[in-house]
Every structure is written in C-alpha cells, then in structure tokens.
Amino acid sequence: MMRNENLKEKTAKGLFWGALNSGATQVLSLLLGIFLARLLSPDDYGIVGILAIFIAIAGNLQSSGFTQGLINLKAPTRRDYSAVFWFNIIASFSIYTILFFSAPLIADYFHQPALLKLSRLIFLGFVISSFGIAPSAYMYKNMMNRENAIIAIAASLISGLTGIALAYCGYGYWSLAWQQLTYVAVTTVSRYYCTRFCPMFDFDFSPIKKMFGFSVKILLTNIINTVSTNVLTFIFGRLYPISQVGNFYQAFKWDTMASGVVSGAVAQVAQPVMVDIREDNEREVRVFRKMTRVTAMFSFAVMFGLALVAKEFIHVTIGEKWADCVPLLQILCVSGAFMPFYTLYQNLTISKGRSDLYFWCTTALIVLQIGLVALFHESGMQWIVVGYTTITILWLLVWQFVANRLIGLRLLDMLKDVAPFCLLALLVMVVTYAATQFITSYVLLLICRVLMAVVLYYLALKLLRVKILSECEEFFLRRFMKKDAP
C-alpha cells in the first residue's frame, strides 16, 4: 500500500513540475515570440523553418536513442551514463562534419543562398547539446522535474532576450539562429550544475552494446517521427514561396507551443512511471487511464480554445502581417489536441521494451503523410494541412490497437476517458463563440473569449463532479498547504 501511495505521489509531483515546466516555458516563449514576430518578417521565419527538420534529425542521430535506453534500465550505473556520454560526443562531431560540407547542397535544393552560412551556425547547436545528453537522461530517470523546470525557464528567458536584442539591432533571421544556440548552451551548462555529472575516462563502450538493440530502434523511430513532424515545412520550402513557408512555420510554432504544455508534462513522467509498474498489468491499465483522463481534460480545452481565439490572438499579438497563418493555425489546433495522446501511447510502448512496434507505427504514418502530399500538393497548402490533421487523428486508432495488445487496454474504455472531455470542450467553445461574436474590438474579443471559456469549462467540470479535477485540486492544495505550514 505504501508503495502504491509513493508511486501516486511521485507521479503527481512529476505531473505538477512537468506542467509548471511546460506552462512557464510556453508562456515565456509566447511573450518572447510575440516580440520577435513583430520585429521579424515571414521570410525570416521561413528560412529558419526550413532547417528545422535537419536540426531535429541531427539531434536524433546525436542521442542515438540511448537517452530512452538509460531511462528504461532499472538501475543504470555511472559506467552506463559515461558510455552514452562519450558515444554522443563522437557521434555529434562526426555528424556536424558531414552537415558542414552538405550545407551547399541544402542551400541549392531550397534555392536559398542564405542557408549556406546559416545552417553551419545552427548545426553547432546539437554539438553543444551532445555534452548534456547523459546528465539529461539522469535527470529524467530520477524525475528531477523541479530542476528541469528551472533550467527550461532560465534557458528560455536568456535565449529569448538574446534573440530580441539581435532582432532589434537588425540581424533578421540570424537572431533566431543565435536564440537557438543560446538556449542549448544554457541548458547544457545548467544540467551539469544540477547533476554534478562527471564522466569516467576509461572509454568502456560495453554498455552501448547492451542497449544497442533497443536504442537503435528508438533512433530510427525518432528520425521517422521527426520527419513526420517536420515533413510539411520541408516540402513547403521546396514548393511554395518563402513567405508562405514562414506563415505555416509561424502557425506550426504556436500550435506546437500550445500542445507542448500538455505533452511536455506527460512526457516527463510517462515512461519512468510505466517502467516502475510494468510487471503489474492491472496497475498499468489503471495508471495509464488516469494519465489519459488528465491529458484529455487539459488538452482539448487548451487546443480548442486556441483555435477559437486564433484570429484575434494573431492580430493582437504579432500583427496583421501574419493574418495568413490564422486558418492554418486553426486547422493545426484540431490535430494538436490529440498529439499529447501520442506521447502517452509511445511511452507505454517504449516502457514495455517494444521499440519495434514504436518504429513500425511511426513509419507507416510518415508513409501515409508523404502519400497525402504527393496526391494533394496541387490543391494548395491549406488542403494539405487538412489532410494531415485528419490522418493524425485517425492514426491514434492504430496506437490504441497496440496498447490493447500490450496491456489489454480496451478501445471502449479509452473512448469513455477521452470523449466526454472532447465534447465538453467543443461545446464550451461553441457557446463562447456564439455569445461573443458581436464584439468588434480584437483586444476586447480576445479577453472576453479567454475568460468566458475558462470559467465555463471549469464550472462545467465542477457541476459534472469530474473526479480527476477534484484529485488535481486536492494535490495542488496539499502542496500549497505544506509550503504555508510552519
């Protein structure tokens, strides 16, 4: 019983600090992003957005899936962490060398000469971050979510102010590049400060061999998952003018930022918790369903709410020059509401050691997405995004089938956990829209819709006596009472 309570408290604390981490960093990114978007143009964002897929894939290759491999070990040793550290250092310098000489090809492919020097600078980010992968794995394995939250907030603030200062001085897209490098550098140094990690110098790579079978599947899957996430920006960079790519990248950024508030909190606790209880099938199902209800309660409200206020939000914050990104943002918010569930399913699969299933599910999805673009690229960017959103939602049924095979999780139970929150959030947004559509001022409309939607959603949850809301409130109250106690 005591172990049960410890796990419950551990999970709750992890979700609390994970939510604080995601929420605070996203709020900072929101505020800092507003300043940057006002100072920069769609062309600036388009040029940097094109490189997003290369940065992400390089990061996947650099970590090689060993971060998840370390977390999945019951009790990783210092030797395990050191082996991963040295492997990542060697891999990152090797990959940077390849990318450095590939920069001219990247610039030619997208017909953007500016990408030559810009890509070589931005790619330095994953070399710097390679030094922090082993400490990062240690922090996630030990659920040091409070420290992770502090690091993320500090890094976001320092890097954001750096980007704004450079943009103000007229450095254009270079300000976005230096913002990314600053974030990586601050994060890496801070992880060493929190963990006091010091690698062993005997260069024993035997732990790498032990984790290789599991980790290489995670690596391949992460690369494919990265391609899936960034495929539209990559293809749009080739097919459409750079300003249109910038509008899509701006919409994608706000969508990812919002859904990341929930996904980030879930990601910090899902795999470590599921690893702890993977020998107890009944508890696995119970814990997974509870995390699903918490995810659903927040995800649909946040994402449907952003879709509701997208027009006035964009006009008030970053200006009318970004008006073309509004319909793209609204469509992406629909799929964004379901993205945190991917995080849950994927971490469940990894915790069971089935990186092969993770690989094949993600591979099949990217094949479908590429096929979609091939079929509808002449219909225009907006229709491609609609198709992308539809596939993203429907593909969750495949992940549900996998979860059923792994732990016996029934589709009907998942629908019972998810559908009520989806319908309730949708109803609240419809009522809010109808009640406020007569307001003509964008500022007043934004304020009224946000306040009304939050109040209506909370009151509806209270009136319906939603148990998961009561448990969240009790946890927060206990934490604050503990702080106030003498």
Coordinates of C-alpha atoms in Angstrom, one line a residue:
M1 CA 0.0 0.0 0.0
M2 CA 2.8 2.4 0.9
R3 CA 4.5 1.7 -2.5
N4 CA 1.2 2.5 -4.2
E5 CA 0.9 5.8 -2.4
N6 CA 4.6 6.6 -3.2
L7 CA 4.1 6.0 -6.9
K8 CA 0.9 8.1 -6.8
E9 CA 2.7 11.0 -5.1
K10 CA 5.7 10.6 -7.4
T11 CA 3.5 10.7 -10.5
A12 CA 1.5 13.7 -9.2
K13 CA 4.7 15.6 -8.4
G14 CA 6.1 14.7 -11.7
L15 CA 3.0 16.0 -13.5
F16 CA 3.0 19.1 -11.3
W17 CA 6.5 20.1 -12.1
G18 CA 6.2 18.9 -15.7
A19 CA 3.1 21.1 -16.1
L20 CA 4.9 24.0 -14.5
N21 CA 7.9 23.5 -16.7
S22 CA 5.8 23.3 -19.9
G23 CA 3.4 26.0 -18.9
A24 CA 6.1 28.5 -17.7
T25 CA 8.4 27.9 -20.7
Q26 CA 5.5 28.1 -23.2
V27 CA 4.3 31.4 -21.6
L28 CA 7.8 32.8 -21.9
S29 CA 8.0 31.5 -25.5
L30 CA 4.7 33.2 -26.1
L31 CA 5.8 36.6 -24.8
L32 CA 9.2 36.5 -26.3
G33 CA 7.9 35.1 -29.6
I34 CA 5.4 38.0 -29.9
F35 CA 8.3 40.5 -29.7
L36 CA 10.4 38.5 -32.2
A37 CA 7.5 38.1 -34.7
R38 CA 6.8 41.8 -34.6
L39 CA 10.5 42.6 -35.3
L40 CA 11.0 39.9 -38.0
S41 CA 9.2 39.0 -41.3
P42 CA 7.6 35.8 -42.6
D43 CA 10.7 35.4 -44.8
D44 CA 13.0 35.3 -41.8
Y45 CA 10.9 32.6 -40.1
G46 CA 10.6 30.7 -43.4
I47 CA 14.4 30.4 -43.9
V48 CA 14.9 29.2 -40.3
G49 CA 11.9 26.9 -40.5
I50 CA 13.3 25.1 -43.5
L51 CA 16.3 24.0 -41.3
A52 CA 14.1 22.6 -38.5
I53 CA 14.0 19.1 -40.0
F54 CA 17.8 18.9 -40.3
I55 CA 18.3 20.2 -36.7
A56 CA 15.8 17.7 -35.3
I57 CA 17.3 14.7 -37.3
A58 CA 20.8 15.7 -36.3
G59 CA 19.6 15.7 -32.7
N60 CA 18.1 12.2 -33.1
L61 CA 21.4 10.9 -34.5
Q62 CA 23.4 12.5 -31.8
S63 CA 21.4 11.0 -28.9
S64 CA 21.0 7.7 -30.8
G65 CA 18.1 6.6 -28.7
F66 CA 20.3 6.0 -25.7
T67 CA 18.5 8.6 -23.6
Q68 CA 15.4 6.4 -23.6
G69 CA 17.7 3.3 -23.3
L70 CA 19.1 4.7 -20.0
I71 CA 15.7 5.6 -18.7
N72 CA 14.4 2.1 -19.5
L73 CA 17.1 0.5 -17.4
K74 CA 16.0 -0.4 -13.8
A75 CA 19.2 0.9 -12.2
P76 CA 21.7 2.5 -14.7
T77 CA 25.3 2.9 -13.4
R78 CA 27.8 5.7 -13.8
R79 CA 29.5 3.4 -16.3
D80 CA 26.3 3.3 -18.4
Y81 CA 26.0 7.1 -18.3
S82 CA 29.7 7.6 -19.2
A83 CA 29.5 5.3 -22.2
V84 CA 26.5 7.2 -23.6
F85 CA 28.3 10.5 -22.9
W86 CA 31.4 9.6 -25.0
F87 CA 29.4 7.9 -27.7
N88 CA 27.3 11.1 -28.2
I89 CA 30.4 13.3 -28.3
I90 CA 32.0 11.2 -31.0
A91 CA 28.7 10.9 -33.0
S92 CA 27.9 14.7 -32.8
F93 CA 31.3 15.8 -34.1
S94 CA 31.1 13.3 -36.9
I95 CA 27.6 14.3 -37.9
Y96 CA 28.4 18.0 -37.8
T97 CA 31.4 17.5 -40.2
I98 CA 29.0 15.8 -42.7
L99 CA 26.4 18.5 -42.4
F100 CA 29.0 21.3 -42.6
F101 CA 30.0 20.0 -46.1
S102 CA 26.4 19.4 -47.0
A103 CA 25.4 23.0 -46.5
P104 CA 25.9 24.0 -50.2
L105 CA 23.5 21.2 -51.2
I106 CA 20.9 22.3 -48.7
A107 CA 21.1 25.9 -50.0
D108 CA 20.8 24.8 -53.6
Y109 CA 17.9 22.5 -53.0
F110 CA 15.8 25.2 -51.5
H111 CA 17.2 28.0 -53.8
Q112 CA 18.2 30.0 -50.7
P113 CA 21.9 31.0 -50.7
A114 CA 21.5 32.4 -47.2
L115 CA 21.2 28.8 -45.9
L116 CA 24.9 28.1 -46.6
K117 CA 26.3 30.1 -43.6
L118 CA 23.1 30.0 -41.5
S119 CA 22.9 26.2 -41.5
R120 CA 26.5 25.8 -40.5
L121 CA 25.9 28.0 -37.5
I122 CA 22.6 26.4 -36.4
F123 CA 24.0 22.9 -36.7
L124 CA 26.5 23.8 -33.9
G125 CA 23.6 23.5 -31.5
F126 CA 23.5 19.8 -31.5
V127 CA 27.3 19.5 -30.9
I128 CA 26.9 21.7 -27.8
S129 CA 23.8 19.7 -26.6
S130 CA 25.6 16.4 -27.0
F131 CA 27.5 17.2 -23.9
G132 CA 24.3 17.4 -21.9
I133 CA 22.5 14.2 -23.0
A134 CA 23.9 11.9 -20.3
P135 CA 23.1 14.4 -17.5
S136 CA 19.6 14.9 -19.1
A137 CA 18.9 11.2 -19.0
Y138 CA 20.0 11.1 -15.4
M139 CA 17.6 13.9 -14.5
Y140 CA 14.6 12.3 -16.3
K141 CA 15.4 8.8 -14.9
N142 CA 15.4 10.3 -11.4
M143 CA 12.4 12.5 -12.1
M144 CA 14.2 15.7 -11.2
N145 CA 11.4 17.7 -12.7
R146 CA 11.7 20.7 -10.4
E147 CA 15.3 21.2 -11.6
N148 CA 14.3 20.6 -15.2
A149 CA 11.6 23.3 -14.9
I150 CA 14.0 25.8 -13.5
I151 CA 16.6 25.1 -16.3
A152 CA 14.0 25.4 -19.0
I153 CA 12.6 28.7 -17.7
A154 CA 16.1 30.2 -17.3
A155 CA 17.2 29.0 -20.8
S156 CA 14.0 30.3 -22.4
L157 CA 14.4 33.7 -20.8
I158 CA 18.1 34.2 -21.6
S159 CA 17.9 32.9 -25.1
G160 CA 14.7 34.8 -25.9
L161 CA 16.2 38.1 -24.7
T162 CA 19.3 37.4 -26.8
G163 CA 17.1 36.9 -29.9
I164 CA 15.1 40.0 -29.3
A165 CA 18.2 42.1 -28.8
L166 CA 19.7 40.9 -32.0
A167 CA 16.4 41.3 -34.0
Y168 CA 16.1 44.8 -32.7
C169 CA 19.6 45.6 -33.9
G170 CA 18.6 44.4 -37.4
Y171 CA 20.2 40.9 -37.6
G172 CA 17.0 39.3 -39.1
Y173 CA 17.0 35.5 -39.3
W174 CA 20.4 35.4 -37.6
S175 CA 18.7 36.5 -34.4
L176 CA 16.6 33.2 -34.5
A177 CA 19.8 31.2 -35.0
W178 CA 21.6 32.7 -32.1
Q179 CA 18.5 32.3 -29.9
Q180 CA 18.6 28.6 -30.5
L181 CA 22.3 28.3 -29.8
T182 CA 22.0 30.3 -26.6
Y183 CA 19.1 28.1 -25.4
V184 CA 21.1 24.9 -26.0
A185 CA 24.2 26.3 -24.3
V186 CA 22.4 27.5 -21.1
T187 CA 20.5 24.2 -20.9
T188 CA 23.7 22.1 -21.2
V189 CA 25.7 24.0 -18.6
S190 CA 22.7 24.0 -16.2
R191 CA 22.3 20.3 -16.3
Y192 CA 25.9 19.8 -15.2
Y193 CA 25.3 22.2 -12.3
C194 CA 22.3 20.3 -11.2
T195 CA 23.7 16.8 -11.5
R196 CA 27.4 17.4 -10.9
F197 CA 27.9 14.7 -13.6
C198 CA 31.5 13.7 -14.4
P199 CA 32.1 11.0 -17.0
M200 CA 34.5 8.2 -16.4
F201 CA 37.6 8.3 -18.7
D202 CA 38.1 4.5 -19.3
F203 CA 36.0 4.7 -22.6
D204 CA 34.2 1.4 -21.9
F205 CA 31.5 1.1 -24.6
S206 CA 30.2 -2.3 -23.5
P207 CA 27.0 -0.6 -22.0
I208 CA 26.3 0.7 -25.5
K209 CA 26.3 -2.8 -26.9
K210 CA 23.9 -3.8 -24.1
M211 CA 21.5 -1.1 -25.0
F212 CA 22.1 -1.1 -28.8
G213 CA 19.3 -3.4 -29.9
F214 CA 16.6 -1.4 -28.0
S215 CA 18.2 2.0 -28.7
V216 CA 18.8 1.7 -32.4
K217 CA 15.0 1.0 -33.0
I218 CA 14.3 4.1 -30.9
L219 CA 16.8 6.1 -33.0
L220 CA 15.2 5.0 -36.3
T221 CA 11.7 5.7 -34.9
N222 CA 12.7 9.1 -33.6
I223 CA 14.1 10.1 -37.0
I224 CA 10.9 9.0 -38.7
N225 CA 8.9 10.7 -36.1
T226 CA 10.9 13.9 -36.7
V227 CA 10.3 13.6 -40.4
S228 CA 6.6 13.1 -39.7
T229 CA 6.5 16.3 -37.6
N230 CA 8.5 18.5 -40.0
V231 CA 7.7 17.0 -43.3
L232 CA 5.2 19.7 -44.3
T233 CA 7.7 22.6 -43.6
F234 CA 10.4 20.7 -45.6
I235 CA 8.1 20.1 -48.6
F236 CA 6.6 23.5 -48.5
G237 CA 10.1 25.0 -48.5
R238 CA 10.5 23.5 -52.0
L239 CA 7.0 24.0 -53.4
Y240 CA 5.9 27.4 -52.1
P241 CA 7.4 31.0 -51.8
I242 CA 9.4 31.5 -48.6
S243 CA 6.9 33.9 -47.2
Q244 CA 4.1 31.2 -47.3
V245 CA 6.5 28.8 -45.6
G246 CA 7.1 31.4 -42.9
N247 CA 3.3 31.7 -42.3
F248 CA 3.0 28.0 -42.0
Y249 CA 6.0 27.8 -39.7
Q250 CA 4.5 30.5 -37.5
A251 CA 1.2 28.6 -37.3
F252 CA 3.0 25.4 -36.6
K253 CA 5.1 27.0 -33.9
W254 CA 2.1 28.4 -32.0
D255 CA 0.3 25.0 -32.3
T256 CA 3.3 23.1 -31.1
M257 CA 3.8 25.5 -28.3
A258 CA 0.2 25.1 -27.0
S259 CA 0.1 21.3 -27.3
G260 CA 3.6 21.1 -25.8
V261 CA 2.2 22.5 -22.5
V262 CA 0.4 19.2 -22.0
S263 CA 2.7 16.9 -23.9
G264 CA 5.7 18.2 -22.0
A265 CA 4.2 17.4 -18.7
V266 CA 3.1 13.9 -19.8
A267 CA 6.5 13.1 -21.3
Q268 CA 8.4 13.8 -18.1
V269 CA 6.6 11.2 -16.1
A270 CA 5.0 8.6 -18.5
Q271 CA 8.0 6.4 -19.3
P272 CA 9.6 6.4 -15.8
V273 CA 6.3 5.6 -14.1
M274 CA 5.3 2.9 -16.6
V275 CA 8.7 1.3 -16.3
D276 CA 8.2 1.1 -12.5
I277 CA 4.9 -0.7 -12.8
R278 CA 5.3 -2.8 -16.0
E279 CA 5.2 -6.0 -14.0
D280 CA 1.7 -5.3 -12.7
N281 CA -0.7 -5.3 -15.7
E282 CA -3.8 -4.2 -13.7
R283 CA -1.9 -1.2 -12.3
E284 CA -0.6 -0.4 -15.7
V285 CA -4.1 -0.1 -17.2
R286 CA -5.3 1.9 -14.2
V287 CA -2.4 4.4 -14.2
F288 CA -2.5 4.7 -18.0
R289 CA -6.2 5.5 -18.0
K290 CA -5.8 8.1 -15.2
M291 CA -3.0 9.8 -17.1
T292 CA -5.2 9.8 -20.2
R293 CA -8.0 11.5 -18.4
V294 CA -5.7 14.2 -17.0
T295 CA -4.3 14.7 -20.5
A296 CA -7.8 14.9 -22.1
M297 CA -9.1 17.3 -19.5
F298 CA -6.4 19.9 -20.4
S299 CA -5.5 19.1 -24.0
F300 CA -8.9 19.6 -25.6
A301 CA -9.6 22.8 -23.6
V302 CA -6.2 24.3 -24.5
M303 CA -6.2 23.5 -28.2
F304 CA -9.8 24.1 -29.0
G305 CA -9.5 27.3 -27.1
L306 CA -6.6 28.4 -29.2
A307 CA -8.5 27.6 -32.3
L308 CA -11.4 29.7 -31.0
V309 CA -9.2 32.8 -30.4
A310 CA -6.7 32.3 -33.2
K311 CA -7.7 35.3 -35.4
E312 CA -7.8 37.9 -32.6
F313 CA -4.8 36.4 -30.9
I314 CA -2.6 36.7 -34.0
H315 CA -3.8 40.2 -34.8
V316 CA -3.4 41.5 -31.2
T317 CA 0.0 39.9 -30.6
I318 CA 2.1 39.6 -33.7
G319 CA 0.2 41.9 -36.1
E320 CA -1.8 41.8 -39.3
K321 CA 1.2 40.9 -41.4
W322 CA 0.7 37.3 -40.0
A323 CA -3.0 37.2 -40.9
D324 CA -2.4 34.4 -43.5
C325 CA -1.3 32.0 -40.8
V326 CA -4.7 32.1 -38.9
P327 CA -6.6 29.5 -40.9
L328 CA -3.5 27.2 -40.9
L329 CA -3.3 27.6 -37.1
Q330 CA -6.9 26.8 -36.6
I331 CA -6.7 23.6 -38.6
L332 CA -3.5 22.5 -36.8
C333 CA -5.1 23.1 -33.4
V334 CA -7.5 20.3 -34.1
S335 CA -4.7 17.7 -34.6
G336 CA -2.7 19.4 -31.8
A337 CA -5.4 18.5 -29.3
F338 CA -4.7 14.8 -30.0
M339 CA -0.9 15.0 -30.0
P340 CA -0.4 14.5 -26.2
F341 CA -2.1 11.1 -26.5
Y342 CA 0.7 10.1 -29.0
T343 CA 3.1 10.9 -26.2
L344 CA 1.2 8.5 -23.8
Y345 CA 1.0 5.7 -26.2
Q346 CA 4.6 5.9 -27.4
N347 CA 5.9 6.0 -23.9
L348 CA 3.8 3.0 -22.9
T349 CA 5.2 1.1 -25.9
I350 CA 8.8 2.0 -25.0
S351 CA 8.4 1.1 -21.4
K352 CA 7.3 -2.4 -22.5
G353 CA 10.6 -2.7 -24.4
R354 CA 8.7 -2.8 -27.7
S355 CA 10.6 -0.3 -29.7
D356 CA 9.9 -2.3 -32.8
L357 CA 6.2 -1.5 -32.5
Y358 CA 7.0 2.1 -32.0
F359 CA 9.1 2.0 -35.1
W360 CA 6.6 0.4 -37.4
C361 CA 3.6 2.5 -36.2
T362 CA 5.6 5.7 -36.8
T363 CA 7.0 4.5 -40.2
A364 CA 3.6 3.7 -41.5
L365 CA 2.3 7.1 -40.5
I366 CA 5.0 9.0 -42.3
V367 CA 4.4 7.0 -45.5
L368 CA 0.7 8.0 -45.4
Q369 CA 1.7 11.6 -44.8
I370 CA 4.1 11.7 -47.8
G371 CA 1.5 10.0 -49.9
L372 CA -1.0 12.6 -48.9
V373 CA 1.3 15.5 -50.0
A374 CA 2.0 13.7 -53.3
L375 CA -1.7 13.5 -54.0
F376 CA -2.8 16.9 -53.0
H377 CA 0.2 19.2 -53.4
E378 CA -1.5 21.0 -56.3
S379 CA -4.6 21.7 -54.2
G380 CA -2.7 24.2 -52.1
M381 CA -1.1 24.4 -48.6
Q382 CA -4.4 24.6 -46.7
W383 CA -5.9 21.4 -48.1
I384 CA -2.7 19.5 -47.4
V385 CA -2.9 20.7 -43.7
V386 CA -6.5 19.5 -43.5
G387 CA -5.5 16.0 -44.8
Y388 CA -2.5 16.0 -42.4
T389 CA -4.8 16.7 -39.5
T390 CA -7.3 14.0 -40.4
I391 CA -4.6 11.3 -40.7
T392 CA -3.1 12.4 -37.4
I393 CA -6.4 11.9 -35.5
L394 CA -7.3 8.6 -37.2
W395 CA -3.9 7.1 -36.6
L396 CA -4.5 7.1 -32.9
L397 CA -6.7 4.0 -33.5
V398 CA -3.6 2.1 -34.6
W399 CA -1.8 3.1 -31.4
Q400 CA -4.9 2.1 -29.4
F401 CA -4.7 -1.4 -31.0
V402 CA -1.0 -1.6 -30.0
A403 CA -1.9 -0.7 -26.4
N404 CA -4.6 -3.3 -26.4
R405 CA -2.1 -6.0 -27.4
L406 CA 0.4 -4.8 -24.8
I407 CA -1.7 -4.4 -21.7
G408 CA -5.3 -5.2 -22.7
L409 CA -6.4 -1.6 -22.8
R410 CA -9.9 -1.6 -24.5
L411 CA -11.0 1.0 -27.1
L412 CA -14.3 1.4 -25.3
D413 CA -12.6 2.3 -22.1
M414 CA -10.4 4.9 -23.8
L415 CA -13.4 6.4 -25.5
K416 CA -15.1 6.7 -22.1
D417 CA -12.0 8.5 -20.8
V418 CA -11.4 10.9 -23.7
A419 CA -14.8 11.6 -25.5
P420 CA -16.6 13.4 -22.6
F421 CA -13.7 16.0 -22.3
C422 CA -13.6 16.4 -26.1
L423 CA -17.3 17.0 -26.4
L424 CA -17.4 19.3 -23.3
A425 CA -14.5 21.4 -24.5
L426 CA -16.1 21.7 -28.0
L427 CA -19.5 22.7 -26.5
V428 CA -17.9 25.4 -24.4
M429 CA -16.0 26.9 -27.4
V430 CA -19.2 26.9 -29.5
V431 CA -21.2 28.7 -26.7
T432 CA -18.4 31.1 -26.2
Y433 CA -18.1 31.9 -29.9
A434 CA -21.9 32.5 -30.2
A435 CA -22.0 34.7 -27.1
T436 CA -19.1 36.9 -28.1
Q437 CA -19.3 37.2 -31.9
F438 CA -20.9 40.7 -31.8
I439 CA -17.7 42.2 -30.3
T440 CA -15.7 44.1 -32.9
S441 CA -12.6 45.1 -30.9
Y442 CA -9.9 42.3 -31.3
V443 CA -8.4 43.1 -27.9
L444 CA -11.8 43.0 -26.1
L445 CA -12.8 39.9 -28.0
L446 CA -9.6 38.1 -27.1
I447 CA -10.0 38.9 -23.4
C448 CA -13.7 38.1 -23.2
R449 CA -13.4 34.7 -25.1
V450 CA -10.5 33.5 -22.9
L451 CA -12.2 34.5 -19.7
M452 CA -15.6 33.1 -20.7
A453 CA -14.2 29.8 -22.0
V454 CA -12.1 29.2 -18.9
V455 CA -14.9 30.0 -16.5
L456 CA -17.5 27.9 -18.4
Y457 CA -15.2 24.9 -18.7
Y458 CA -14.3 24.9 -15.1
L459 CA -17.9 25.3 -13.9
A460 CA -19.0 22.5 -16.2
L461 CA -16.4 20.2 -14.8
K462 CA -17.4 21.1 -11.2
L463 CA -21.1 20.7 -12.0
L464 CA -20.5 17.3 -13.5
R465 CA -18.4 16.3 -10.5
V466 CA -15.4 15.2 -12.6
K467 CA -13.3 13.1 -10.3
I468 CA -10.0 13.8 -12.0
L469 CA -10.5 17.5 -11.5
S470 CA -11.1 17.0 -7.7
E471 CA -7.9 14.9 -7.4
C472 CA -5.9 17.6 -9.2
E473 CA -7.3 20.3 -6.9
E474 CA -6.6 18.2 -3.8
F475 CA -3.0 17.7 -4.9
F476 CA -2.4 21.4 -5.5
L477 CA -4.0 22.3 -2.2
R478 CA -1.8 19.8 -0.3
R479 CA 1.3 21.3 -1.9
F480 CA 0.5 24.9 -1.1
M481 CA -0.6 24.0 2.5
K482 CA 2.7 22.2 3.0
K483 CA 4.5 25.4 1.9
D484 CA 2.5 27.6 4.2
A485 CA 2.8 25.3 7.2
P486 CA 5.2 26.5 9.9

